[in-house]
XYZ file of C-alpha atoms in Angstrom:
719
model
C 0.017 -0.097 0.154
C 2.939 2.469 0.999
C 4.459 1.469 -2.484
C 1.097 2.219 -4.261
C 0.552 5.289 -2.309
C 4.126 6.535 -3.406
C 3.308 5.171 -7.225
C -0.087 7.359 -7.041
C 1.927 10.208 -5.834
C 4.374 10.046 -8.552
C 1.854 9.953 -11.110
C 0.027 12.978 -9.604
C 3.367 15.022 -9.954
C 3.808 13.950 -13.418
C 0.320 14.937 -14.200
C 0.525 18.129 -12.829
C 4.082 18.839 -14.594
C 2.199 17.922 -17.954
C -0.561 20.311 -17.140
C 1.758 22.938 -16.189
C 3.682 22.556 -19.334
C 0.575 22.386 -21.554
C -1.422 25.279 -19.890
C 0.214 27.957 -21.663
C -0.686 26.308 -25.022
C -4.347 25.624 -23.821
C -4.690 29.265 -22.991
C -3.496 30.039 -26.474
C -5.633 27.925 -28.183
C -8.614 29.121 -26.392
C -7.473 32.462 -27.327
C -7.314 31.373 -31.077
C -10.856 29.959 -30.778
C -12.225 32.951 -29.526
C -10.823 34.916 -32.322
C -12.013 32.160 -35.100
C -15.821 32.085 -33.413
C -16.680 35.363 -35.473
C -15.194 33.632 -38.666
C -17.007 30.615 -37.904
C -20.212 32.492 -37.650
C -19.497 34.358 -41.083
C -18.509 30.947 -42.592
C -21.751 29.248 -41.223
C -23.666 32.006 -42.961
C -21.977 31.521 -46.077
C -22.378 27.714 -46.070
C -25.935 27.914 -45.255
C -26.275 30.301 -48.076
C -24.506 28.007 -50.368
C -26.578 25.004 -49.095
C -29.884 27.130 -49.798
C -28.671 27.675 -53.190
C -27.444 24.134 -53.788
C -30.710 22.946 -52.453
C -32.567 24.950 -54.978
C -30.094 23.940 -57.818
C -30.307 20.207 -56.988
C -34.290 19.908 -56.282
C -34.713 19.643 -60.331
C -31.893 17.336 -60.406
C -33.388 15.212 -57.714
C -36.637 15.100 -59.809
C -34.818 13.817 -63.049
C -32.782 11.322 -60.766
C -36.169 10.040 -59.486
C -37.598 9.731 -62.965
C -34.396 7.896 -64.068
C -34.789 5.444 -61.044
C -38.472 4.878 -61.943
C -37.640 4.215 -65.799
C -34.749 1.924 -64.319
C -37.286 0.007 -62.404
C -39.804 -0.050 -65.392
C -36.907 -1.392 -67.847
C -36.182 -3.903 -65.394
C -39.405 -4.988 -64.924
C -39.891 -5.045 -68.916
C -36.876 -7.120 -69.191
C -38.116 -9.587 -66.648
C -41.501 -9.784 -68.487
C -40.013 -10.298 -71.719
C -37.919 -12.888 -70.079
C -41.001 -14.886 -68.717
C -43.140 -14.112 -71.896
C -40.321 -15.630 -73.695
C -41.036 -18.966 -71.551
C -44.840 -18.561 -72.136
C -44.923 -18.041 -75.638
C -43.761 -21.444 -76.760
C -46.257 -22.959 -74.411
C -48.960 -20.663 -76.090
C -47.807 -21.599 -79.643
C -47.874 -25.152 -78.577
C -51.217 -24.839 -77.632
C -52.318 -22.998 -80.369
C -50.754 -25.533 -82.762
C -52.696 -28.292 -80.528
C -56.076 -26.426 -81.430
C -55.279 -26.169 -85.207
C -54.239 -29.909 -85.226
C -57.574 -30.714 -83.524
C -59.612 -28.646 -86.104
C -57.719 -30.433 -89.016
C -58.158 -33.415 -87.405
C -54.523 -34.418 -86.915
C -54.977 -36.058 -84.143
C -51.878 -38.299 -83.816
C -49.777 -35.079 -84.222
C -52.081 -33.251 -81.513
C -51.235 -36.311 -78.961
C -47.790 -35.626 -79.624
C -47.976 -31.684 -78.946
C -49.774 -32.768 -75.923
C -47.070 -34.903 -75.010
C -44.613 -32.102 -75.482
C -46.555 -29.696 -73.606
C -47.022 -31.883 -70.641
C -43.346 -33.025 -70.439
C -41.279 -30.068 -71.797
C -43.222 -26.800 -72.055
C -45.745 -26.761 -69.171
C -43.293 -27.628 -66.450
C -41.238 -24.522 -67.226
C -43.956 -22.338 -66.174
C -46.081 -24.353 -64.040
C -46.340 -21.463 -61.576
C -48.894 -19.656 -63.680
C -52.541 -20.137 -63.716
C -53.251 -20.447 -67.162
C -50.851 -23.386 -67.387
C -52.489 -25.135 -64.687
C -55.971 -24.691 -66.617
C -53.867 -25.919 -69.844
C -52.761 -28.975 -67.695
C -56.395 -29.775 -66.587
C -57.794 -29.515 -70.036
C -55.497 -31.978 -71.956
C -56.807 -35.050 -70.208
C -60.362 -33.812 -71.654
C -58.849 -33.430 -74.928
C -57.367 -36.792 -75.220
C -60.687 -38.157 -74.433
C -62.153 -36.222 -77.056
C -59.634 -37.440 -79.462
C -60.404 -41.170 -78.490
C -63.975 -40.627 -78.868
C -63.458 -38.767 -82.462
C -61.215 -41.437 -83.571
C -63.428 -44.364 -82.185
C -66.283 -42.668 -84.415
C -63.855 -42.195 -87.432
C -63.151 -46.058 -86.947
C -67.147 -46.810 -86.999
C -67.303 -44.659 -90.045
C -64.657 -46.676 -91.676
C -65.958 -50.125 -90.805
C -69.505 -48.825 -92.334
C -67.539 -47.733 -95.502
C -65.922 -51.113 -95.867
C -68.985 -52.873 -95.224
C -70.536 -50.857 -98.039
C -67.593 -51.241 -100.342
C -66.810 -55.010 -99.656
C -68.923 -55.850 -102.820
C -67.012 -53.469 -105.055
C -63.607 -54.465 -103.515
C -64.300 -58.312 -103.696
C -65.654 -57.555 -107.631
C -62.399 -56.131 -108.387
C -60.245 -58.798 -106.632
C -61.918 -61.478 -108.434
C -61.774 -59.674 -111.906
C -58.038 -59.218 -111.245
C -57.646 -63.121 -110.243
C -59.618 -63.884 -113.415
C -57.304 -61.874 -115.723
C -54.523 -63.317 -114.298
C -55.769 -66.899 -114.740
C -56.547 -65.672 -118.148
C -53.340 -64.653 -118.651
C -51.708 -67.506 -117.520
C -53.743 -69.744 -119.819
C -53.116 -67.503 -122.804
C -49.124 -67.970 -122.113
C -49.574 -71.459 -121.939
C -51.304 -71.683 -125.269
C -48.923 -69.394 -126.803
C -46.049 -71.580 -125.358
C -47.946 -74.435 -126.840
C -48.172 -72.698 -130.418
C -44.407 -71.763 -130.209
C -43.643 -75.380 -129.969
C -45.793 -76.568 -132.658
C -45.109 -73.601 -135.235
C -41.744 -72.146 -136.665
C -40.719 -68.797 -135.132
C -41.551 -67.272 -138.449
C -44.958 -68.415 -138.243
C -45.929 -67.011 -134.685
C -48.425 -64.209 -134.631
C -46.964 -61.075 -133.033
C -47.510 -60.426 -129.478
C -47.347 -57.683 -127.197
C -44.235 -57.419 -124.808
C -45.848 -59.015 -122.089
C -48.308 -61.512 -123.611
C -51.310 -59.101 -123.376
C -53.153 -57.097 -126.263
C -52.996 -53.314 -125.489
C -56.503 -53.372 -124.920
C -56.098 -55.931 -122.188
C -53.085 -53.981 -120.664
C -55.242 -50.845 -120.467
C -58.128 -52.577 -118.722
C -55.554 -54.163 -116.345
C -54.072 -50.657 -115.574
C -57.503 -49.493 -114.874
C -58.190 -52.056 -112.336
C -58.746 -50.607 -108.880
C -57.108 -51.884 -105.758
C -58.696 -52.050 -102.192
C -56.671 -48.731 -101.244
C -58.247 -47.060 -104.127
C -61.681 -47.820 -103.103
C -61.398 -47.367 -99.211
C -59.447 -45.017 -97.293
C -57.802 -47.133 -94.629
C -56.057 -43.924 -92.666
C -58.904 -44.179 -90.155
C -57.636 -47.365 -89.025
C -54.140 -46.409 -88.876
C -54.708 -43.001 -87.319
C -57.052 -44.527 -84.545
C -54.307 -47.616 -84.077
C -51.583 -44.646 -83.642
C -53.759 -42.940 -81.183
C -54.561 -45.764 -78.999
C -51.074 -46.664 -79.055
C -49.986 -43.287 -77.825
C -52.703 -43.464 -75.421
C -51.444 -46.787 -74.065
C -54.726 -48.180 -74.896
C -53.888 -50.146 -77.981
C -55.265 -53.492 -76.409
C -58.544 -52.044 -75.956
C -58.564 -51.013 -79.766
C -57.561 -54.330 -81.017
C -60.392 -56.158 -79.238
C -62.966 -53.605 -80.335
C -61.906 -53.664 -84.000
C -61.586 -57.607 -84.018
C -65.041 -58.022 -82.312
C -66.573 -55.694 -84.796
C -65.123 -57.419 -87.651
C -66.218 -60.953 -86.433
C -69.744 -59.353 -86.407
C -69.515 -58.226 -89.825
C -67.985 -61.313 -90.944
C -71.386 -63.021 -89.602
C -73.469 -60.508 -91.557
C -71.316 -60.972 -94.904
C -71.728 -64.741 -94.588
C -75.600 -64.607 -94.342
C -76.854 -65.117 -97.748
C -79.977 -63.673 -99.180
C -82.866 -66.410 -99.390
C -83.250 -66.301 -103.207
C -79.568 -66.168 -103.816
C -79.945 -69.644 -105.458
C -82.399 -68.110 -108.439
C -79.695 -65.986 -110.338
C -76.073 -65.985 -110.667
C -75.993 -62.470 -109.751
C -76.992 -63.554 -106.277
C -74.100 -65.901 -105.891
C -71.715 -63.374 -107.236
C -72.757 -60.880 -104.966
C -72.404 -63.050 -102.067
C -68.771 -64.267 -103.237
C -67.786 -60.464 -103.825
C -68.593 -59.221 -100.293
C -66.811 -62.475 -98.688
C -63.622 -61.373 -100.940
C -63.773 -57.964 -100.239
C -64.029 -58.860 -96.612
C -60.894 -60.921 -96.644
C -59.059 -58.767 -98.986
C -59.343 -55.767 -96.511
C -58.532 -58.067 -93.723
C -55.336 -59.153 -95.567
C -54.499 -55.528 -96.108
C -55.000 -54.855 -92.474
C -52.747 -57.542 -91.456
C -49.850 -56.673 -93.823
C -50.190 -52.540 -93.397
C -50.374 -52.726 -89.282
C -48.603 -54.500 -86.995
C -50.436 -56.689 -84.581
C -53.901 -55.217 -85.164
C -54.952 -58.414 -86.706
C -52.685 -61.461 -86.562
C -52.596 -64.395 -89.134
C -53.921 -66.721 -86.329
C -57.140 -64.354 -86.065
C -57.571 -64.174 -90.084
C -57.200 -68.061 -89.862
C -60.068 -68.407 -87.268
C -62.092 -65.826 -89.373
C -61.409 -67.668 -92.634
C -62.167 -71.271 -91.078
C -65.446 -69.951 -89.454
C -66.226 -68.319 -92.894
C -65.292 -71.513 -94.929
C -67.540 -73.698 -93.083
C -70.266 -71.118 -93.404
C -69.830 -70.993 -97.111
C -69.579 -74.717 -97.640
C -72.759 -74.943 -95.734
C -74.650 -72.199 -97.740
C -73.530 -73.357 -100.874
C -74.788 -76.973 -100.093
C -77.933 -75.691 -99.124
C -78.530 -73.419 -102.251
C -77.026 -75.244 -104.938
C -79.473 -78.247 -104.019
C -82.237 -75.779 -105.002
C -80.603 -75.260 -108.610
C -82.423 -77.098 -111.173
C -80.657 -75.287 -114.244
C -77.258 -76.685 -115.300
C -75.972 -73.462 -116.741
C -76.673 -71.903 -113.392
C -74.868 -74.711 -111.502
C -72.000 -74.179 -114.272
C -71.831 -70.447 -113.562
C -71.759 -71.312 -109.946
C -69.007 -73.754 -110.381
C -66.679 -71.174 -112.123
C -67.543 -68.426 -109.377
C -66.305 -70.859 -106.620
C -63.210 -71.553 -108.802
C -62.479 -67.745 -109.260
C -63.514 -67.343 -105.572
C -61.012 -69.872 -104.477
C -58.431 -68.758 -106.649
C -58.659 -65.178 -105.346
C -58.635 -65.775 -101.873
C -55.769 -68.632 -102.610
C -53.743 -65.587 -104.014
C -54.173 -63.988 -100.478
C -52.733 -67.120 -98.801
C -56.162 -68.779 -97.579
C -56.229 -72.301 -97.802
C -59.163 -73.329 -100.266
C -58.824 -77.108 -100.623
C -62.249 -77.644 -98.811
C -63.641 -75.480 -101.584
C -62.576 -77.515 -104.171
C -63.577 -80.903 -102.323
C -66.847 -79.010 -102.224
C -66.639 -78.616 -106.268
C -67.161 -82.479 -106.388
C -70.345 -82.259 -104.652
C -71.396 -79.334 -106.865
C -70.372 -81.764 -109.836
C -72.570 -84.392 -108.422
C -75.598 -81.681 -108.439
C -74.243 -80.498 -111.884
C -74.530 -83.948 -113.481
C -77.844 -84.483 -111.590
C -79.225 -81.323 -113.369
C -77.535 -82.139 -116.505
C -79.412 -85.747 -116.515
C -82.741 -84.187 -115.748
C -82.188 -81.787 -118.755
C -81.054 -84.541 -121.154
C -83.893 -86.748 -119.826
C -86.283 -84.011 -121.676
C -84.138 -83.878 -124.562
C -84.179 -87.756 -124.851
C -87.849 -87.463 -124.121
C -88.516 -85.018 -126.981
C -86.378 -86.940 -129.442
C -88.420 -89.944 -128.830
C -91.878 -88.294 -129.196
C -90.708 -86.451 -132.550
C -89.310 -89.837 -133.815
C -91.059 -91.693 -136.469
C -89.754 -95.184 -135.920
C -88.887 -95.962 -139.457
C -85.753 -96.267 -141.134
C -83.807 -93.095 -142.345
C -84.386 -92.633 -146.016
C -81.576 -91.087 -147.911
C -81.959 -89.511 -151.539
C -78.410 -89.010 -152.412
C -74.780 -88.634 -151.223
C -75.153 -85.707 -149.064
C -77.826 -86.827 -147.136
C -76.071 -90.136 -146.482
C -72.721 -88.168 -145.457
C -74.743 -85.943 -143.339
C -76.267 -88.840 -141.467
C -72.810 -90.731 -141.142
C -71.023 -87.360 -139.890
C -73.604 -87.321 -136.859
C -73.609 -91.038 -136.250
C -70.777 -93.705 -136.821
C -72.363 -95.836 -139.316
C -70.451 -98.257 -141.585
C -72.116 -100.997 -143.473
C -70.353 -102.350 -146.803
C -73.661 -103.779 -148.207
C -75.490 -100.544 -147.540
C -72.579 -98.540 -149.097
C -72.930 -100.747 -152.274
C -76.650 -99.880 -152.738
C -77.905 -97.076 -155.214
C -79.757 -94.188 -154.091
C -82.273 -93.734 -152.794
C -81.874 -96.127 -149.973
C -82.894 -96.502 -146.466
C -80.627 -96.872 -143.266
C -81.798 -99.587 -140.918
C -82.048 -97.089 -137.818
C -84.448 -94.283 -137.060
C -83.937 -90.764 -137.007
C -83.507 -90.902 -133.058
C -80.504 -92.866 -133.233
C -77.876 -90.210 -134.806
C -79.756 -87.440 -132.444
C -79.328 -89.703 -129.400
C -75.720 -90.096 -130.201
C -75.091 -86.517 -130.772
C -76.754 -85.544 -127.624
C -74.614 -88.183 -125.725
C -71.505 -86.280 -127.149
C -72.836 -82.680 -126.136
C -73.608 -84.136 -122.647
C -69.918 -85.138 -122.548
C -69.133 -81.493 -123.801
C -71.329 -79.984 -120.948
C -69.782 -82.447 -118.400
C -66.448 -81.553 -119.395
C -67.138 -77.732 -118.961
C -67.619 -78.365 -115.121
C -64.130 -80.174 -114.976
C -62.072 -77.216 -116.608
C -60.124 -75.333 -113.973
C -60.601 -77.802 -111.197
C -56.808 -78.215 -111.035
C -57.409 -82.129 -111.682
C -55.176 -84.443 -113.744
C -56.185 -85.879 -117.255
C -56.923 -89.340 -115.633
C -59.194 -87.819 -113.266
C -60.825 -85.743 -115.577
C -61.385 -88.677 -117.607
C -62.672 -90.746 -114.841
C -65.308 -88.107 -114.551
C -66.465 -88.032 -117.863
C -66.977 -91.872 -117.938
C -68.781 -91.977 -114.911
C -71.103 -89.219 -115.666
C -71.707 -90.561 -119.220
C -72.385 -94.202 -117.451
C -74.965 -92.480 -115.416
C -76.632 -90.762 -118.576
C -76.501 -94.189 -120.483
C -77.931 -96.318 -117.610
C -79.891 -93.964 -115.681
C -81.493 -91.354 -117.990
C -81.218 -93.199 -121.358
C -82.363 -96.208 -119.878
C -85.178 -94.783 -118.094
C -86.411 -92.898 -121.236
C -86.122 -96.224 -123.208
C -87.960 -98.168 -120.750
C -90.806 -95.653 -120.470
C -90.926 -95.247 -124.152
C -91.302 -98.943 -124.370
C -94.155 -98.942 -122.086
C -96.176 -96.174 -123.693
C -99.358 -97.466 -125.182
C -99.229 -95.714 -128.357
C -96.031 -97.688 -129.319
C -97.050 -100.637 -131.549
C -95.506 -103.779 -132.486
C -93.517 -102.299 -135.605
C -92.248 -99.624 -133.377
C -91.022 -102.038 -130.831
C -88.975 -103.804 -133.556
C -87.479 -100.518 -134.714
C -86.480 -99.845 -131.302
C -84.875 -102.998 -130.858
C -82.759 -102.000 -134.213
C -82.149 -98.648 -132.678
C -80.572 -100.126 -129.448
C -78.392 -102.359 -131.422
C -76.746 -99.638 -133.490
C -76.501 -97.396 -130.281
C -74.577 -100.380 -128.397
C -72.361 -100.787 -131.334
C -71.895 -96.935 -131.176
C -70.482 -97.285 -127.413
C -67.074 -97.872 -128.575
C -66.875 -94.896 -130.504
C -68.104 -92.871 -127.474
C -65.209 -94.268 -125.681
C -62.836 -93.132 -128.160
C -64.416 -89.583 -128.137
C -63.869 -89.303 -124.629
C -60.071 -90.554 -125.003
C -59.684 -87.759 -127.708
C -60.870 -85.199 -125.381
C -58.773 -86.129 -122.313
C -55.680 -87.968 -124.336
C -55.760 -90.635 -121.518
C -55.486 -94.016 -123.108
C -58.167 -96.555 -122.413
C -55.374 -99.324 -121.219
C -54.720 -97.098 -118.345
C -55.001 -98.968 -115.131
C -58.365 -97.997 -113.483
C -60.101 -96.517 -116.478
C -63.887 -96.787 -116.334
C -65.544 -98.372 -119.274
C -68.837 -97.228 -120.506
C -71.865 -99.546 -119.385
C -73.629 -98.847 -122.728
C -73.663 -102.286 -123.707
C -75.875 -103.494 -120.732
C -77.997 -100.566 -121.087
C -79.121 -101.178 -124.496
C -79.357 -104.838 -123.891
C -81.773 -104.303 -121.054
C -83.646 -101.881 -123.351
C -83.678 -104.516 -126.292
C -84.804 -106.997 -123.809
C -87.435 -104.666 -122.704
C -88.550 -104.039 -125.954
C -88.785 -107.846 -126.852
C -90.710 -108.402 -123.631
C -93.121 -105.570 -124.480
C -93.731 -107.188 -127.981
C -94.742 -110.582 -126.418
C -96.963 -108.712 -123.906
C -98.918 -106.594 -126.440
C -99.302 -109.732 -128.494
C -100.481 -111.511 -125.692
C -102.572 -108.561 -124.612
C -104.129 -108.570 -128.280
C -104.887 -112.101 -128.059
C -106.634 -111.645 -124.835
C -108.944 -108.998 -126.431
C -109.938 -111.457 -129.147
C -110.573 -114.119 -126.659
C -112.744 -111.919 -125.035
C -114.981 -111.697 -128.077
C -115.630 -115.550 -128.012
C -119.247 -116.379 -127.537
C -119.481 -120.230 -127.517
C -122.997 -121.791 -127.221
C -121.611 -124.544 -124.890
C -124.884 -126.473 -125.039
C -124.902 -126.490 -128.817
C -126.234 -129.819 -130.246
C -123.693 -129.906 -133.391
C -120.953 -127.616 -134.520
C -121.598 -124.980 -137.046
C -118.994 -126.676 -139.580
C -116.627 -123.678 -139.619
C -114.293 -121.972 -137.129
C -115.619 -119.179 -134.859
C -115.255 -115.640 -136.547
C -113.258 -114.414 -133.314
C -110.565 -117.133 -133.850
C -110.373 -116.248 -137.592
C -110.041 -112.634 -137.060
C -107.070 -113.399 -134.329
C -105.385 -115.645 -136.919
C -105.593 -112.812 -139.671
C -104.190 -110.356 -136.957
C -101.310 -112.728 -136.299
C -100.554 -113.638 -139.768
C -100.453 -109.882 -140.779
C -98.347 -109.016 -137.686
C -95.905 -111.614 -138.395
C -95.748 -110.361 -142.203
C -95.120 -106.908 -140.944
C -91.947 -108.632 -138.763
C -90.522 -110.413 -141.665
C -91.061 -107.650 -144.288
C -88.993 -104.988 -142.350
C -86.189 -103.264 -144.264
C -83.216 -105.405 -142.597
C -80.302 -104.338 -145.067
C -78.018 -106.573 -143.521
C -77.716 -109.981 -142.106
C -77.450 -108.897 -138.525
C -80.701 -106.921 -138.478
C -82.332 -109.922 -140.502
C -81.230 -112.501 -137.996
C -82.214 -110.203 -134.963
C -85.765 -109.189 -136.291
C -86.080 -112.737 -137.511
C -85.324 -114.176 -133.934
C -87.641 -111.803 -132.055
C -90.414 -112.586 -134.882
C -89.873 -116.448 -133.948
C -89.918 -115.947 -130.235
C -92.941 -113.682 -130.670
C -94.643 -116.232 -132.581
C -93.915 -118.845 -130.487
C -95.179 -116.702 -127.399
C -98.292 -116.044 -128.968
C -99.101 -119.525 -130.098
C -98.480 -120.817 -126.427
C -100.347 -117.963 -124.842
C -103.134 -118.757 -127.619
C -103.357 -122.466 -126.589
C -102.916 -121.632 -122.704
C -106.010 -119.342 -123.165
C -108.288 -121.783 -124.870
C -107.447 -124.438 -122.532
C -108.596 -122.038 -119.685
C -111.753 -121.338 -121.554
C -112.466 -125.090 -121.379
C -111.502 -125.538 -117.903
C -113.260 -122.351 -116.662
C -114.807 -123.309 -113.141
C -117.646 -120.999 -114.194
C -118.573 -123.360 -116.951
C -120.673 -126.004 -115.537
C -121.683 -128.080 -118.849
C -120.385 -128.542 -122.452
C -122.062 -130.419 -125.055
C -120.392 -132.486 -127.425
C -121.320 -130.207 -130.226
C -119.501 -127.580 -128.637
C -116.473 -129.551 -128.026
C -116.572 -130.166 -131.817
C -116.764 -126.451 -132.459
C -114.024 -125.699 -130.231
C -111.911 -128.552 -132.294
C -112.431 -126.629 -135.652
C -111.068 -123.305 -133.798
C -108.014 -125.646 -132.632
C -107.592 -127.026 -135.981
C -107.388 -123.401 -137.621
C -104.613 -122.546 -134.930
C -102.576 -125.903 -135.926
C -103.146 -124.834 -139.368
C -101.585 -121.346 -138.762
C -98.800 -122.948 -136.986
C -98.024 -125.247 -139.821
C -98.338 -122.494 -142.495
C -94.802 -121.153 -141.149
C -96.032 -117.706 -140.441
C -92.499 -116.784 -139.357
C -89.572 -118.500 -141.152
C -86.899 -120.132 -139.398
C -89.054 -122.815 -137.342
C -87.676 -126.509 -137.622
C -90.254 -129.310 -138.405
C -93.577 -128.769 -136.184
C -91.887 -126.539 -133.453
C -94.704 -124.307 -133.770
C -97.451 -126.853 -133.746
C -96.228 -128.344 -130.458
C -97.815 -125.165 -128.707
C -101.145 -126.648 -129.581
C -100.321 -130.540 -128.593
C -102.141 -130.378 -125.182
C -105.099 -129.212 -126.567
C -104.874 -131.569 -129.564
C -104.503 -134.858 -127.485
C -107.245 -133.709 -124.991
C -109.759 -132.839 -127.777
C -108.763 -136.100 -129.392
C -109.468 -138.220 -126.295
C -112.927 -136.670 -126.146
C -113.713 -136.732 -129.865
C -112.549 -140.191 -130.474
C -113.694 -141.230 -126.947
C -110.418 -143.394 -126.622
C -110.562 -143.817 -122.915
C -109.566 -147.494 -123.012
C -106.418 -146.517 -124.727
C -105.745 -143.607 -122.530
C -106.318 -145.560 -119.499
C -104.001 -148.607 -120.641
C -101.441 -146.261 -121.942
C -101.233 -143.958 -119.017
C -97.568 -143.241 -117.698
C -95.964 -144.608 -120.740
C -93.550 -142.507 -122.865
C -95.138 -143.854 -125.952
C -98.484 -142.935 -124.826
C -101.053 -141.307 -127.524
C -102.321 -139.226 -124.949
C -99.023 -138.444 -122.951
C -99.959 -134.276 -122.522
C -103.327 -135.048 -121.223
C -103.130 -134.611 -117.337
C -105.690 -136.894 -115.572
C -107.099 -134.178 -113.583
C -107.785 -132.055 -116.534
C -109.443 -134.933 -118.497
C -111.653 -135.555 -115.354
C -112.493 -131.871 -115.205
C -113.827 -131.747 -118.645
C -115.375 -135.288 -118.251
C -117.529 -134.032 -115.386
C -118.618 -130.870 -117.385
C -119.972 -133.604 -120.225
C -121.640 -135.579 -117.651
C -123.525 -132.811 -116.004
């Protein structure tokens, strides 16, 4: 503390020394300040005056400076606004572009624009309210685009449904032209092989005439007839929107519905070929569109989908054609249907669709075609038979003879040696029938064209159809002709001669088919014509009808018999009905033997028929007379009636012995009356002792008299 106090005292002395040292200066400074105060006041006045003047002078500058500041702020705000507007303008421009695209229906581009707006432009200015409104509007626009594109798709589906007919017609015409072109080229190749080069006709550079080229160039395609852009546009739109599967399912569902509508035929389709043509055109048009969609789009329709549609359609088409073709009675219409089916199949085969089942169906249609041909030719044959006079063909000169021979393969050396005028053995119907059979073969061949079948198969088809014509149609017509009541015995004999010539002509028909198909008849499995059996059956039927008609005529005469069974003695002459019957038989067999048989075959044939007919007539007459005697309703017979009956039998025996038909050996014809003769002799002579003694002996005089027959007649005499 003492040291501290000492220290403090030392400092106090130093302070005093310093104050004493500076005191004079302080006094001098105060004095100076007092002197300066007046100057300071003067200076203050001057400064205030200067400040006032400066303030007055700077007030305008300040105003101008504030204006500059305000302008600077505005300028900065404008720069900011421009900068922000430059960010907003692309958004507005894109939105305006979007509106234009929507108005011009460029929906795919509009969707792309929306995508850019959402991902690029709107995020840059998302804080602005108008951008928020835009962002809220875009989903609604997408839905509108979906609805509009779907509406366009529906319009497109309706359009192709209406244009399917025209598209199919175009496609089938192109396929037909292509096939015609190929056929022309093949024929030209054949001609070029058969002719020298300098003998070939000038051809166009592509094998078609200029007119055909021009027509081919004018053929429209499916793209020319239908605008497919709605499908592409709608597909792209739904793809962009991520809803492609919905679109694909809708499109396929609608097309399936349209397929079912297309496959539904009109009820009267079978009446005209145009009905079938329209049906095929619509189906072809449908599948041409589907094929175009398949190749022009990726996955909208698949090959599996089109195959499924085609298989469904093919089953329906086959069922429809089976049903409607069965109603067709006109062979020309069936042939037109076949040609349409071939073109239809070729067209769709060109688009990659399997059509084997259609060609299999054509075999069924071929059977239907053959049936209609058979019905048509049945009428033709019937007309020919009705118009025939059933007499040999007269030829006055060489020209007429050649005209007949050119239509029918007739060759006879004996007739050729004869002088004109002369007669050919067959009637006019024979060459007509032969010509019509050839026409039938040509008509049947028309169906076999373009079926992609081998010559052997075509040959087999022609032979089978010709066999049906001969064995069914012609045979039936002949059988009906033979059974007709107005056909007499002479006509029946002429029919027999006609069938013989037609039978001989069958080998020429086989050669005719061979020349058409170029298939050798020696080929394995070659079908033979059954005309031989057909004409033999007809000939046998005609012969049987001759015998039947003769027997019926005999029965008619027998019904005229009017015996007086109780007469005491005979009239001394044969009954009138029997003489009329014998005269009828004699004249009939004279007609048989005087038929113009110009060769040995015909003479032998007619002679055999006459002999058989004569024998049949005599047997039937003898049987009828025997039945008359033994009739159970006849209760009593006088001896005079038996004598009268014997006179009638004698006339029958005289007729038989007069050889009404040449060619009988000995008394063959008289044997027909042997039963009657022995029975009558037994009663006329009353030789019962001999009958009973020799009964059962092979040398018995009354070997053919049955005991029951003799007893029945004896009972009638006794009572």
